[in-house]
């Protein structure tokens, strides 16, 4: 996908390239990006060499002047010369030294860690943070998160979007995985029902356009039918894929990754997403050389982005009394146990709430569902404003009067939340984003809260209507008076495999998918600007006359 702008991606991400050179990191972009990368290195090394020569001559002039004046600073000048020579020898193979990075950034050079710096725990001569067992925690640096297999992956789930243009790369991938990698390939049962991949029905009953398309895919269909019996199928809502899949490959847009997240309500296998859709913000891989890319992942050469998910649970009015009457051997947790085991998530039950006799296979027995993007509470078809109360860890925060509310993950901050005016958050940031939808207030801005809190959202008692709630755009439910929705961060993220690394993939997606911060470059001052800036009408008239004569 090409960025439709005049801004060079290498220029947009020049600060990342500088850090890669500084820390001697490898660049694994495309051939075009590699050329830009090398050109940037040559240009900067030449500029850096000129700066060193100028600085060296300036130091020599200063040393000569100091010697002529007989000052006592001669030794200092000679030490500067020797240090400069040593610096040139040390940094011939590097890119920036620490002083250069300080000059460019205005601060001390940052480390490779994506974690925030650990705060100093002593405040003044007397104060410090009280030590307790809750302080003992280990947070892995997101920059060091790389995929490793403790045993070779054998089963792969291939998910494709419903589009005829995806059939050829889908068949090519499945054929290569079965014949070359000898893997067990799982596909959705609906794939076998695709008429473009079947020849056991009457074409006379179809339209002329379909018959033409069916004939165009004759070669693809024959290749698929040759390996159809080797595929394992599943049906969404009926088959449980937990602990059956080692690896996931998505072919399509961002929706395929959301669908993969929905299929796994506990631990999710590593997901490799190929761009074959419209936007492709979450799909960093291209299908041109999928054999090489998949092989690298299967060998464990890949970085990971752990995309956090939200655990959402609906608590119906009167449910607490029903839970208190459950026998001791019931799978439902008592309220006290539910608060204590805040991150326990079950996945072997159905959901029935309110007046909706609806069985959701992705809801667990404690009514929880995991979402990758966002959970949305809106007023539905009602003409009245939504009136929603928000509680954070049991404390009342505020009420939303408007069209609704979006509670999203950092991954979802570039989806519906971005359209509603929220900030975009890197997926490695542990946070929950709360964004109102068209609030009837001039001062209600989106907020970001820590990932460990629990949000409780309920309909205000004086609300004129009920609300609707949906999870990643699916499983629409009604939220009645007295019901509440509880949202917190799940312990089961989606391990999304990076094409390059966490930083490069995200900013490339912002630039290419959303055209973030794209505008025409401001032109430098020229003679015309100097004339217009003078404010003299006579000068402008003379300039216009000159233009006429030139013609």
Short mmCIF file of C-alpha atoms in Angstrom, two decimals:
data_model
loop_
_atom_site.label_atom_id
_atom_site.label_comp_id
_atom_site.label_asym_id
_atom_site.label_seq_id
_atom_site.Cartn_x
_atom_site.Cartn_y
_atom_site.Cartn_z
CA UNK A 1 0.00 0.00 0.00
CA UNK A 2 1.39 3.38 -0.99
CA UNK A 3 1.07 6.47 1.16
CA UNK A 4 -0.74 9.09 -0.93
CA UNK A 5 1.33 12.01 0.27
CA UNK A 6 4.57 13.82 -0.52
CA UNK A 7 6.03 12.97 2.86
CA UNK A 8 8.80 10.38 2.96
CA UNK A 9 8.21 7.71 5.58
CA UNK A 10 11.92 7.72 6.38
CA UNK A 11 11.61 11.45 7.07
CA UNK A 12 8.53 10.94 9.21
CA UNK A 13 10.36 8.38 11.30
CA UNK A 14 13.85 9.89 11.18
CA UNK A 15 14.12 9.94 14.95
CA UNK A 16 13.49 6.18 15.02
CA UNK A 17 16.18 5.60 12.42
CA UNK A 18 18.63 7.67 14.44
CA UNK A 19 18.02 5.51 17.48
CA UNK A 20 18.44 2.36 15.41
CA UNK A 21 21.82 3.57 14.23
CA UNK A 22 22.73 4.64 17.74
CA UNK A 23 21.99 1.26 19.26
CA UNK A 24 23.15 -0.67 16.18
CA UNK A 25 19.72 -2.19 15.53
CA UNK A 26 18.90 -3.88 12.24
CA UNK A 27 16.46 -2.42 9.74
CA UNK A 28 14.05 -4.97 8.29
CA UNK A 29 11.87 -2.82 6.06
CA UNK A 30 11.15 -3.16 2.37
CA UNK A 31 13.78 -2.66 -0.33
CA UNK A 32 12.60 0.91 -0.90
CA UNK A 33 12.76 1.67 2.82
CA UNK A 34 16.20 0.04 2.99
CA UNK A 35 17.43 2.38 0.24
CA UNK A 36 16.05 5.38 2.10
CA UNK A 37 17.68 4.10 5.23
CA UNK A 38 21.09 3.80 3.58
CA UNK A 39 20.78 7.21 1.94
CA UNK A 40 19.94 8.74 5.29
CA UNK A 41 23.05 7.15 6.77
CA UNK A 42 25.32 8.46 3.99
CA UNK A 43 23.90 11.98 4.17
CA UNK A 44 24.16 12.18 7.90
CA UNK A 45 27.67 10.73 8.08
CA UNK A 46 28.82 13.32 5.53
CA UNK A 47 27.14 16.11 7.50
CA UNK A 48 28.59 14.80 10.74
CA UNK A 49 32.08 14.64 9.24
CA UNK A 50 31.85 18.26 8.08
CA UNK A 51 30.72 19.34 11.53
CA UNK A 52 33.64 17.55 13.12
CA UNK A 53 36.13 19.17 10.74
CA UNK A 54 34.71 22.62 11.46
CA UNK A 55 34.74 22.00 15.19
CA UNK A 56 38.29 20.64 14.97
CA UNK A 57 39.52 23.74 13.12
CA UNK A 58 37.76 25.99 15.62
CA UNK A 59 39.44 24.19 18.50
CA UNK A 60 42.83 24.51 16.79
CA UNK A 61 42.31 28.24 16.29
CA UNK A 62 41.34 28.61 19.92
CA UNK A 63 44.40 26.65 21.03
CA UNK A 64 46.72 28.76 18.86
CA UNK A 65 45.25 31.97 20.23
CA UNK A 66 45.60 30.76 23.79
CA UNK A 67 49.25 29.80 23.24
CA UNK A 68 50.05 33.23 21.75
CA UNK A 69 48.50 34.96 24.75
CA UNK A 70 50.48 32.74 27.13
CA UNK A 71 47.41 31.67 29.06
CA UNK A 72 47.32 28.64 31.26
CA UNK A 73 44.62 26.95 29.27
CA UNK A 74 46.95 25.41 26.67
CA UNK A 75 46.72 21.96 28.21
CA UNK A 76 42.94 22.14 28.18
CA UNK A 77 42.92 22.93 24.47
CA UNK A 78 45.24 20.05 23.65
CA UNK A 79 43.09 17.71 25.70
CA UNK A 80 40.08 18.82 23.67
CA UNK A 81 41.97 18.01 20.45
CA UNK A 82 42.86 14.54 21.66
CA UNK A 83 39.32 13.90 22.84
CA UNK A 84 37.98 14.97 19.44
CA UNK A 85 40.37 12.61 17.64
CA UNK A 86 39.37 9.79 19.96
CA UNK A 87 35.69 10.55 19.40
CA UNK A 88 36.17 10.34 15.62
CA UNK A 89 37.83 6.94 15.95
CA UNK A 90 35.15 5.59 18.25
CA UNK A 91 32.12 6.72 16.25
CA UNK A 92 33.15 5.94 12.69
CA UNK A 93 30.93 2.85 12.77
CA UNK A 94 28.12 4.45 14.77
CA UNK A 95 25.55 7.06 13.98
CA UNK A 96 25.11 9.45 16.90
CA UNK A 97 26.97 9.88 20.15
CA UNK A 98 25.26 10.73 23.42
CA UNK A 99 26.03 14.44 23.18
CA UNK A 100 24.50 14.63 19.71
CA UNK A 101 21.33 12.94 20.92
CA UNK A 102 21.15 15.36 23.83
CA UNK A 103 21.44 18.32 21.47
CA UNK A 104 18.71 17.00 19.19
CA UNK A 105 16.23 15.95 21.83
CA UNK A 106 17.03 18.52 24.50
CA UNK A 107 17.33 15.82 27.14
CA UNK A 108 19.38 12.79 28.05
CA UNK A 109 19.41 9.95 25.50
CA UNK A 110 16.46 7.64 25.96
CA UNK A 111 16.99 3.93 26.41
CA UNK A 112 15.60 1.14 24.28
CA UNK A 113 13.02 0.37 26.95
CA UNK A 114 9.40 1.26 26.25
CA UNK A 115 8.59 1.10 29.96
CA UNK A 116 8.29 4.30 31.92
CA UNK A 117 11.30 5.02 34.18
CA UNK A 118 10.98 3.63 37.70
CA UNK A 119 10.21 6.58 40.00
CA UNK A 120 12.66 7.47 42.75
CA UNK A 121 11.01 6.28 45.96
CA UNK A 122 12.50 8.80 48.41
CA UNK A 123 11.07 12.30 48.61
CA UNK A 124 13.24 14.78 50.43
CA UNK A 125 15.17 13.89 53.60
CA UNK A 126 12.23 12.23 55.38
CA UNK A 127 9.52 11.02 53.00
CA UNK A 128 9.42 7.81 50.96
CA UNK A 129 6.91 5.30 49.57
CA UNK A 130 5.79 2.76 52.15
CA UNK A 131 6.96 -0.71 51.25
CA UNK A 132 4.37 -3.47 50.99
CA UNK A 133 3.93 -6.77 49.18
CA UNK A 134 1.83 -5.16 46.44
CA UNK A 135 4.90 -3.25 45.28
CA UNK A 136 6.64 -6.46 44.22
CA UNK A 137 5.78 -6.74 40.54
CA UNK A 138 7.65 -7.37 37.33
CA UNK A 139 6.61 -5.67 34.10
CA UNK A 140 8.33 -6.95 30.99
CA UNK A 141 9.68 -4.28 28.72
CA UNK A 142 7.46 -4.22 25.60
CA UNK A 143 10.53 -3.60 23.43
CA UNK A 144 11.93 -7.00 24.45
CA UNK A 145 8.76 -8.97 23.68
CA UNK A 146 9.71 -11.47 20.98
CA UNK A 147 8.04 -14.66 19.90
CA UNK A 148 9.55 -17.99 20.86
CA UNK A 149 8.19 -21.51 20.44
CA UNK A 150 8.91 -24.02 23.20
CA UNK A 151 7.75 -26.71 20.77
CA UNK A 152 7.27 -26.62 17.00
CA UNK A 153 3.81 -25.35 15.95
CA UNK A 154 1.79 -28.02 14.19
CA UNK A 155 -1.73 -26.60 13.79
CA UNK A 156 -2.53 -23.31 12.09
CA UNK A 157 -5.88 -21.54 11.81
CA UNK A 158 -6.34 -19.59 8.57
CA UNK A 159 -9.06 -16.94 8.65
CA UNK A 160 -10.03 -15.11 5.48
CA UNK A 161 -12.48 -12.35 4.72
CA UNK A 162 -15.53 -13.03 2.56
CA UNK A 163 -14.21 -11.66 -0.72
CA UNK A 164 -13.49 -13.40 -3.99
CA UNK A 165 -10.23 -11.49 -4.39
CA UNK A 166 -8.83 -13.27 -1.31
CA UNK A 167 -9.42 -16.78 -2.74
CA UNK A 168 -6.18 -17.00 -4.72
CA UNK A 169 -3.79 -15.96 -1.88
CA UNK A 170 -5.86 -18.10 0.51
CA UNK A 171 -5.47 -21.24 -1.62
CA UNK A 172 -1.78 -20.52 -2.21
CA UNK A 173 -1.14 -20.14 1.53
CA UNK A 174 -3.11 -23.23 2.53
CA UNK A 175 -1.48 -25.31 -0.19
CA UNK A 176 2.00 -24.20 0.92
CA UNK A 177 1.28 -24.86 4.61
CA UNK A 178 -0.03 -28.37 3.90
CA UNK A 179 2.48 -29.50 1.29
CA UNK A 180 5.65 -27.66 2.27
CA UNK A 181 5.33 -27.16 6.03
CA UNK A 182 3.26 -30.31 6.69
CA UNK A 183 0.97 -28.47 9.10
CA UNK A 184 -2.62 -29.22 10.06
CA UNK A 185 -4.70 -26.37 8.66
CA UNK A 186 -7.99 -25.32 10.26
CA UNK A 187 -10.53 -23.25 8.34
CA UNK A 188 -14.05 -22.11 9.01
CA UNK A 189 -16.74 -24.49 7.76
CA UNK A 190 -18.24 -21.64 5.72
CA UNK A 191 -15.15 -21.77 3.48
CA UNK A 192 -16.15 -25.21 2.20
CA UNK A 193 -19.61 -23.85 1.39
CA UNK A 194 -18.26 -21.07 -0.84
CA UNK A 195 -19.73 -21.70 -4.27
CA UNK A 196 -16.64 -20.34 -5.99
CA UNK A 197 -14.71 -23.25 -4.45
CA UNK A 198 -17.34 -25.88 -5.28
CA UNK A 199 -18.44 -27.60 -8.46
CA UNK A 200 -21.24 -29.80 -7.07
CA UNK A 201 -24.17 -27.50 -7.83
CA UNK A 202 -26.07 -26.40 -10.91
CA UNK A 203 -24.69 -23.26 -12.52
CA UNK A 204 -27.88 -22.88 -14.57
CA UNK A 205 -29.67 -21.58 -11.48
CA UNK A 206 -27.12 -18.79 -10.95
CA UNK A 207 -26.85 -15.41 -12.63
CA UNK A 208 -24.75 -14.81 -15.72
CA UNK A 209 -22.29 -12.65 -13.79
CA UNK A 210 -21.74 -15.38 -11.19
CA UNK A 211 -21.22 -17.98 -13.92
CA UNK A 212 -18.54 -15.77 -15.42
CA UNK A 213 -16.76 -15.28 -12.08
CA UNK A 214 -17.08 -19.00 -11.34
CA UNK A 215 -15.33 -19.77 -14.60
CA UNK A 216 -12.54 -17.28 -13.86
CA UNK A 217 -11.68 -19.16 -10.66
CA UNK A 218 -11.54 -22.58 -12.30
CA UNK A 219 -7.81 -23.04 -11.67
CA UNK A 220 -8.05 -21.86 -8.06
CA UNK A 221 -10.99 -24.18 -7.44
CA UNK A 222 -9.14 -27.21 -8.76
CA UNK A 223 -6.15 -26.54 -6.50
CA UNK A 224 -8.44 -26.16 -3.49
CA UNK A 225 -10.45 -29.32 -4.17
CA UNK A 226 -7.19 -31.28 -4.35
CA UNK A 227 -6.44 -30.52 -0.70
CA UNK A 228 -9.95 -30.08 0.67
CA UNK A 229 -9.96 -33.45 2.43
CA UNK A 230 -6.80 -32.51 4.34
CA UNK A 231 -8.39 -29.48 6.01
CA UNK A 232 -9.99 -29.43 9.46
CA UNK A 233 -13.10 -27.30 9.82
CA UNK A 234 -14.84 -25.61 12.72
CA UNK A 235 -18.05 -23.69 13.16
CA UNK A 236 -18.21 -20.50 15.16
CA UNK A 237 -20.43 -20.86 18.22
CA UNK A 238 -20.32 -24.65 18.17
CA UNK A 239 -16.68 -25.76 18.34
CA UNK A 240 -14.27 -24.72 21.06
CA UNK A 241 -10.79 -23.95 19.70
CA UNK A 242 -9.10 -23.50 23.08
CA UNK A 243 -5.72 -25.30 23.20
CA UNK A 244 -6.22 -26.69 19.68
CA UNK A 245 -4.54 -23.98 17.61
CA UNK A 246 -0.82 -23.13 17.70
CA UNK A 247 -0.73 -20.30 15.19
CA UNK A 248 -3.23 -17.98 13.46
CA UNK A 249 -2.96 -16.41 10.00
CA UNK A 250 -5.47 -13.73 8.99
CA UNK A 251 -6.09 -12.77 5.37
CA UNK A 252 -8.15 -9.62 5.02
CA UNK A 253 -8.64 -6.40 6.91
CA UNK A 254 -8.81 -5.41 10.54
CA UNK A 255 -12.11 -7.27 10.92
CA UNK A 256 -10.38 -10.62 10.51
CA UNK A 257 -8.17 -9.88 13.50
CA UNK A 258 -11.21 -8.83 15.55
CA UNK A 259 -12.92 -12.07 14.57
CA UNK A 260 -9.87 -14.10 15.63
CA UNK A 261 -9.91 -12.33 19.00
CA UNK A 262 -13.59 -13.17 19.40
CA UNK A 263 -12.97 -16.86 18.74
CA UNK A 264 -10.52 -17.15 21.65
CA UNK A 265 -11.98 -15.94 24.93
CA UNK A 266 -8.96 -17.08 26.90
CA UNK A 267 -5.38 -17.54 25.70
CA UNK A 268 -4.90 -16.48 22.08
CA UNK A 269 -2.26 -18.06 19.80
CA UNK A 270 0.14 -15.71 17.98
CA UNK A 271 -1.64 -13.88 15.15
CA UNK A 272 -0.02 -13.01 11.83
CA UNK A 273 -2.23 -10.64 9.82
CA UNK A 274 -1.82 -10.05 6.08
CA UNK A 275 -3.20 -6.94 4.45
CA UNK A 276 -5.94 -7.83 1.94
CA UNK A 277 -8.61 -5.42 3.09
CA UNK A 278 -9.47 -1.73 2.91
CA UNK A 279 -7.66 0.05 5.75
CA UNK A 280 -5.23 -2.53 7.09
CA UNK A 281 -4.30 -0.70 10.27
CA UNK A 282 -3.81 -3.95 12.19
CA UNK A 283 -2.47 -6.00 9.26
CA UNK A 284 1.21 -5.13 8.71
CA UNK A 285 2.23 -8.01 6.40
CA UNK A 286 2.06 -8.11 2.60
CA UNK A 287 1.25 -11.30 0.67
CA UNK A 288 3.93 -10.84 -1.96
CA UNK A 289 6.50 -13.07 -0.25
CA UNK A 290 4.38 -14.81 2.38
CA UNK A 291 6.56 -17.96 2.26
CA UNK A 292 9.61 -16.14 3.60
CA UNK A 293 7.64 -14.16 6.17
CA UNK A 294 5.75 -17.15 7.57
CA UNK A 295 8.96 -19.17 7.71
CA UNK A 296 10.65 -16.47 9.78
CA UNK A 297 7.74 -16.48 12.21
CA UNK A 298 7.69 -20.28 12.48
CA UNK A 299 11.42 -20.13 13.27
CA UNK A 300 10.77 -17.63 16.05
CA UNK A 301 12.23 -14.53 14.38
CA UNK A 302 9.49 -12.00 15.12
CA UNK A 303 8.62 -9.22 17.51
CA UNK A 304 5.27 -9.17 19.31
CA UNK A 305 2.79 -6.47 20.23
CA UNK A 306 0.61 -7.60 23.13
CA UNK A 307 -2.72 -5.94 22.38
CA UNK A 308 -4.67 -5.76 25.62
CA UNK A 309 -8.34 -6.69 25.68
CA UNK A 310 -11.23 -5.60 27.87
CA UNK A 311 -13.17 -8.05 29.98
CA UNK A 312 -16.80 -6.98 29.95
CA UNK A 313 -19.58 -8.46 32.04
CA UNK A 314 -23.26 -7.54 32.23
CA UNK A 315 -24.91 -7.76 35.63
CA UNK A 316 -28.67 -7.84 35.41
CA UNK A 317 -31.02 -6.41 38.01
CA UNK A 318 -31.65 -8.97 40.75
CA UNK A 319 -28.72 -11.11 39.65
CA UNK A 320 -26.89 -10.73 42.95
CA UNK A 321 -29.78 -12.34 44.81
CA UNK A 322 -29.81 -15.22 42.32
CA UNK A 323 -26.06 -15.73 42.78
CA UNK A 324 -26.42 -15.85 46.55
CA UNK A 325 -28.93 -18.68 46.16
CA UNK A 326 -26.60 -20.79 44.00
CA UNK A 327 -25.41 -24.11 45.52
CA UNK A 328 -21.79 -24.50 46.61
CA UNK A 329 -20.84 -26.55 43.55
CA UNK A 330 -22.12 -23.99 41.05
CA UNK A 331 -19.81 -22.56 38.41
CA UNK A 332 -21.08 -19.03 39.08
CA UNK A 333 -18.87 -17.05 41.41
CA UNK A 334 -20.34 -15.46 44.50
CA UNK A 335 -20.05 -11.65 44.63
CA UNK A 336 -17.23 -11.77 47.17
CA UNK A 337 -15.33 -14.33 45.13
CA UNK A 338 -15.94 -12.35 41.97
CA UNK A 339 -14.38 -9.23 43.50
CA UNK A 340 -11.43 -11.24 44.79
CA UNK A 341 -10.82 -13.11 41.53
CA UNK A 342 -11.18 -10.05 39.38
CA UNK A 343 -9.40 -11.58 36.40
CA UNK A 344 -10.80 -15.11 36.49
CA UNK A 345 -12.51 -15.79 33.17
CA UNK A 346 -14.52 -18.86 32.36
CA UNK A 347 -15.58 -20.00 28.94
CA UNK A 348 -18.02 -22.87 29.20
CA UNK A 349 -21.46 -21.39 29.55
CA UNK A 350 -24.17 -19.38 27.89
CA UNK A 351 -25.63 -15.96 28.53
CA UNK A 352 -29.23 -15.14 29.07
CA UNK A 353 -30.09 -11.69 30.28
CA UNK A 354 -33.20 -9.65 30.86
CA UNK A 355 -35.97 -10.27 28.43
CA UNK A 356 -33.59 -11.28 25.65
CA UNK A 357 -33.56 -15.04 25.26
CA UNK A 358 -30.20 -14.96 23.55
CA UNK A 359 -27.44 -17.52 23.84
CA UNK A 360 -24.04 -16.02 23.12
CA UNK A 361 -21.31 -18.63 22.65
CA UNK A 362 -18.65 -16.01 23.35
CA UNK A 363 -20.09 -15.16 26.78
CA UNK A 364 -18.71 -17.15 29.70
CA UNK A 365 -20.75 -18.50 32.57
CA UNK A 366 -20.05 -15.31 34.53
CA UNK A 367 -21.40 -13.25 31.60
CA UNK A 368 -17.97 -12.03 30.54
CA UNK A 369 -16.76 -11.38 27.01
CA UNK A 370 -13.37 -10.15 25.82
CA UNK A 371 -13.15 -7.34 23.26
CA UNK A 372 -10.12 -6.09 21.36
CA UNK A 373 -11.34 -2.68 20.19
CA UNK A 374 -14.13 -1.27 22.29
CA UNK A 375 -17.43 -1.71 24.08
CA UNK A 376 -20.03 0.88 23.07
CA UNK A 377 -23.06 2.02 25.05
CA UNK A 378 -25.51 4.06 22.97
CA UNK A 379 -29.11 5.24 23.03
CA UNK A 380 -30.15 2.99 20.15
CA UNK A 381 -33.33 4.03 18.32
CA UNK A 382 -34.57 6.16 21.23
CA UNK A 383 -35.05 9.90 20.52
CA UNK A 384 -33.90 10.80 24.05
CA UNK A 385 -30.37 11.42 25.27
CA UNK A 386 -28.54 8.62 27.00
CA UNK A 387 -28.09 9.22 30.71
CA UNK A 388 -25.29 6.95 31.88
CA UNK A 389 -23.51 6.89 35.25
CA UNK A 390 -19.81 5.99 35.38
CA UNK A 391 -18.14 4.52 38.47
CA UNK A 392 -14.43 3.84 38.81
CA UNK A 393 -13.50 1.22 41.43
CA UNK A 394 -16.84 1.86 43.11
CA UNK A 395 -16.51 5.65 43.20
CA UNK A 396 -18.94 7.77 41.21
CA UNK A 397 -17.08 9.75 38.55
CA UNK A 398 -19.59 11.46 36.28
CA UNK A 399 -22.68 11.02 34.12
CA UNK A 400 -22.82 11.02 30.34
CA UNK A 401 -25.67 12.89 28.68
CA UNK A 402 -25.38 12.43 24.95
CA UNK A 403 -25.50 9.72 22.32
CA UNK A 404 -23.46 7.26 24.35
CA UNK A 405 -20.06 6.19 25.60
CA UNK A 406 -17.04 4.33 24.18
CA UNK A 407 -14.74 2.33 26.45
CA UNK A 408 -11.79 1.22 24.35
CA UNK A 409 -8.39 -0.39 24.53
CA UNK A 410 -5.26 1.34 23.18
CA UNK A 411 -5.75 -0.76 20.04
CA UNK A 412 -9.31 0.57 19.74
CA UNK A 413 -8.16 4.16 20.24
CA UNK A 414 -7.55 4.39 16.47
CA UNK A 415 -11.03 3.03 15.63
CA UNK A 416 -14.41 4.37 16.82
CA UNK A 417 -12.78 6.39 19.61
CA UNK A 418 -10.57 8.30 17.14
CA UNK A 419 -13.66 9.17 15.09
CA UNK A 420 -15.26 10.51 18.29
CA UNK A 421 -12.31 12.83 18.97
CA UNK A 422 -10.14 10.76 21.32
CA UNK A 423 -6.37 10.62 21.32
CA UNK A 424 -4.55 7.72 19.67
CA UNK A 425 -2.63 5.55 22.14
CA UNK A 426 0.15 3.10 21.35
CA UNK A 427 -1.03 -0.49 22.00
CA UNK A 428 1.84 -1.10 24.46
CA UNK A 429 0.52 1.57 26.83
CA UNK A 430 -1.46 -0.06 29.69
CA UNK A 431 -4.60 2.05 29.76
CA UNK A 432 -8.36 2.22 29.23
CA UNK A 433 -9.80 5.04 27.15
CA UNK A 434 -13.20 6.53 28.02
CA UNK A 435 -14.72 8.64 25.23
CA UNK A 436 -18.20 10.22 25.16
CA UNK A 437 -20.21 10.10 21.94
CA UNK A 438 -21.56 13.55 21.06
CA UNK A 439 -21.92 14.70 24.69
CA UNK A 440 -24.36 17.55 25.29
CA UNK A 441 -21.60 19.47 27.05
CA UNK A 442 -18.79 21.74 25.91
CA UNK A 443 -16.34 20.50 28.55
CA UNK A 444 -16.59 16.71 28.41
CA UNK A 445 -13.25 15.57 27.02
CA UNK A 446 -12.08 11.95 26.60
CA UNK A 447 -10.06 10.59 29.51
CA UNK A 448 -7.48 7.83 29.97
CA UNK A 449 -7.52 5.73 33.16
CA UNK A 450 -5.08 3.07 34.40
CA UNK A 451 -5.50 -0.41 32.99
CA UNK A 452 -6.00 -2.02 36.40
CA UNK A 453 -9.19 -0.20 37.40
CA UNK A 454 -12.73 -1.52 37.04
CA UNK A 455 -15.32 0.67 35.37
CA UNK A 456 -18.98 0.20 36.25
CA UNK A 457 -21.46 1.72 33.83
CA UNK A 458 -25.17 1.82 34.57
CA UNK A 459 -28.31 3.59 33.42
CA UNK A 460 -29.14 6.58 35.60
CA UNK A 461 -32.33 6.09 37.64
CA UNK A 462 -33.87 9.21 36.10
CA UNK A 463 -32.99 8.25 32.53
CA UNK A 464 -35.88 8.47 30.11
CA UNK A 465 -34.84 5.39 28.14
CA UNK A 466 -32.73 2.29 28.19
CA UNK A 467 -29.46 1.85 26.29
CA UNK A 468 -27.86 -0.62 23.94
CA UNK A 469 -24.42 -2.14 24.41
CA UNK A 470 -22.27 -3.86 21.77
CA UNK A 471 -18.88 -5.57 21.94
CA UNK A 472 -16.53 -4.92 19.01
CA UNK A 473 -19.62 -4.14 16.96
CA UNK A 474 -21.25 -7.50 17.76
CA UNK A 475 -23.53 -9.15 20.33
CA UNK A 476 -25.84 -6.15 20.72
CA UNK A 477 -27.66 -6.23 24.07
CA UNK A 478 -30.14 -4.02 25.87
CA UNK A 479 -29.09 -2.40 29.13
CA UNK A 480 -32.14 -1.77 31.30
CA UNK A 481 -32.60 0.29 34.44
CA UNK A 482 -30.86 -1.43 37.32
CA UNK A 483 -28.45 -3.31 35.03
CA UNK A 484 -24.75 -2.53 35.02
CA UNK A 485 -21.80 -3.17 32.72
CA UNK A 486 -18.42 -3.81 34.32
CA UNK A 487 -15.25 -3.34 32.29
CA UNK A 488 -11.64 -4.00 33.20
CA UNK A 489 -8.45 -5.13 31.48
CA UNK A 490 -8.20 -8.85 30.76
CA UNK A 491 -5.15 -10.96 31.45
CA UNK A 492 -5.46 -12.52 27.98
CA UNK A 493 -4.02 -10.15 25.33
CA UNK A 494 -3.85 -10.75 21.61
CA UNK A 495 -0.20 -11.43 20.62
CA UNK A 496 0.01 -9.64 17.29
CA UNK A 497 3.16 -10.40 15.29
CA UNK A 498 5.05 -7.34 14.04
CA UNK A 499 6.34 -6.95 10.52
CA UNK A 500 9.22 -4.74 11.72
CA UNK A 501 8.83 -3.76 15.39
CA UNK A 502 6.26 -2.21 17.69
CA UNK A 503 7.17 1.40 17.00
CA UNK A 504 7.71 1.15 13.23
CA UNK A 505 4.53 -0.84 12.57
CA UNK A 506 2.34 1.56 14.52
CA UNK A 507 3.67 4.79 13.03
CA UNK A 508 3.69 3.29 9.53
CA UNK A 509 0.02 2.42 10.03
CA UNK A 510 -0.72 5.96 11.17
CA UNK A 511 1.03 7.42 8.14
CA UNK A 512 -0.24 4.99 5.50
CA UNK A 513 -3.66 4.05 6.87
CA UNK A 514 -4.84 7.30 8.46
CA UNK A 515 -2.47 9.77 6.72
CA UNK A 516 -1.63 11.14 10.14
CA UNK A 517 -0.14 14.66 10.13
CA UNK A 518 -0.02 14.84 6.35
CA UNK A 519 0.02 18.28 4.76
CA UNK A 520 1.97 20.09 2.10
CA UNK A 521 5.34 21.37 3.21
CA UNK A 522 5.52 25.07 3.92
CA UNK A 523 7.56 26.75 1.20
CA UNK A 524 10.72 28.64 2.05
CA UNK A 525 10.87 32.43 1.66
CA UNK A 526 11.60 33.65 -1.86
CA UNK A 527 11.69 36.96 -3.71
CA UNK A 528 7.92 37.04 -4.00
CA UNK A 529 7.56 36.58 -0.24
CA UNK A 530 10.06 39.39 0.38
CA UNK A 531 8.10 41.72 -1.89
CA UNK A 532 4.73 40.89 -0.33
CA UNK A 533 6.16 41.24 3.16
CA UNK A 534 7.33 44.81 2.43
CA UNK A 535 3.75 46.06 2.37
CA UNK A 536 4.48 48.51 -0.45
CA UNK A 537 1.76 48.77 -3.08
CA UNK A 538 4.20 50.40 -5.54
CA UNK A 539 6.54 47.45 -5.23
CA UNK A 540 3.73 44.99 -5.92
CA UNK A 541 2.58 47.01 -8.92
CA UNK A 542 6.09 47.03 -10.31
CA UNK A 543 6.29 43.25 -9.80
CA UNK A 544 3.02 42.74 -11.67
CA UNK A 545 4.31 44.87 -14.54
CA UNK A 546 7.43 42.77 -14.69
CA UNK A 547 5.32 39.61 -14.96
CA UNK A 548 3.37 41.15 -17.86
CA UNK A 549 6.55 42.09 -19.70
CA UNK A 550 8.02 38.64 -19.17
CA UNK A 551 5.03 37.09 -20.87
#
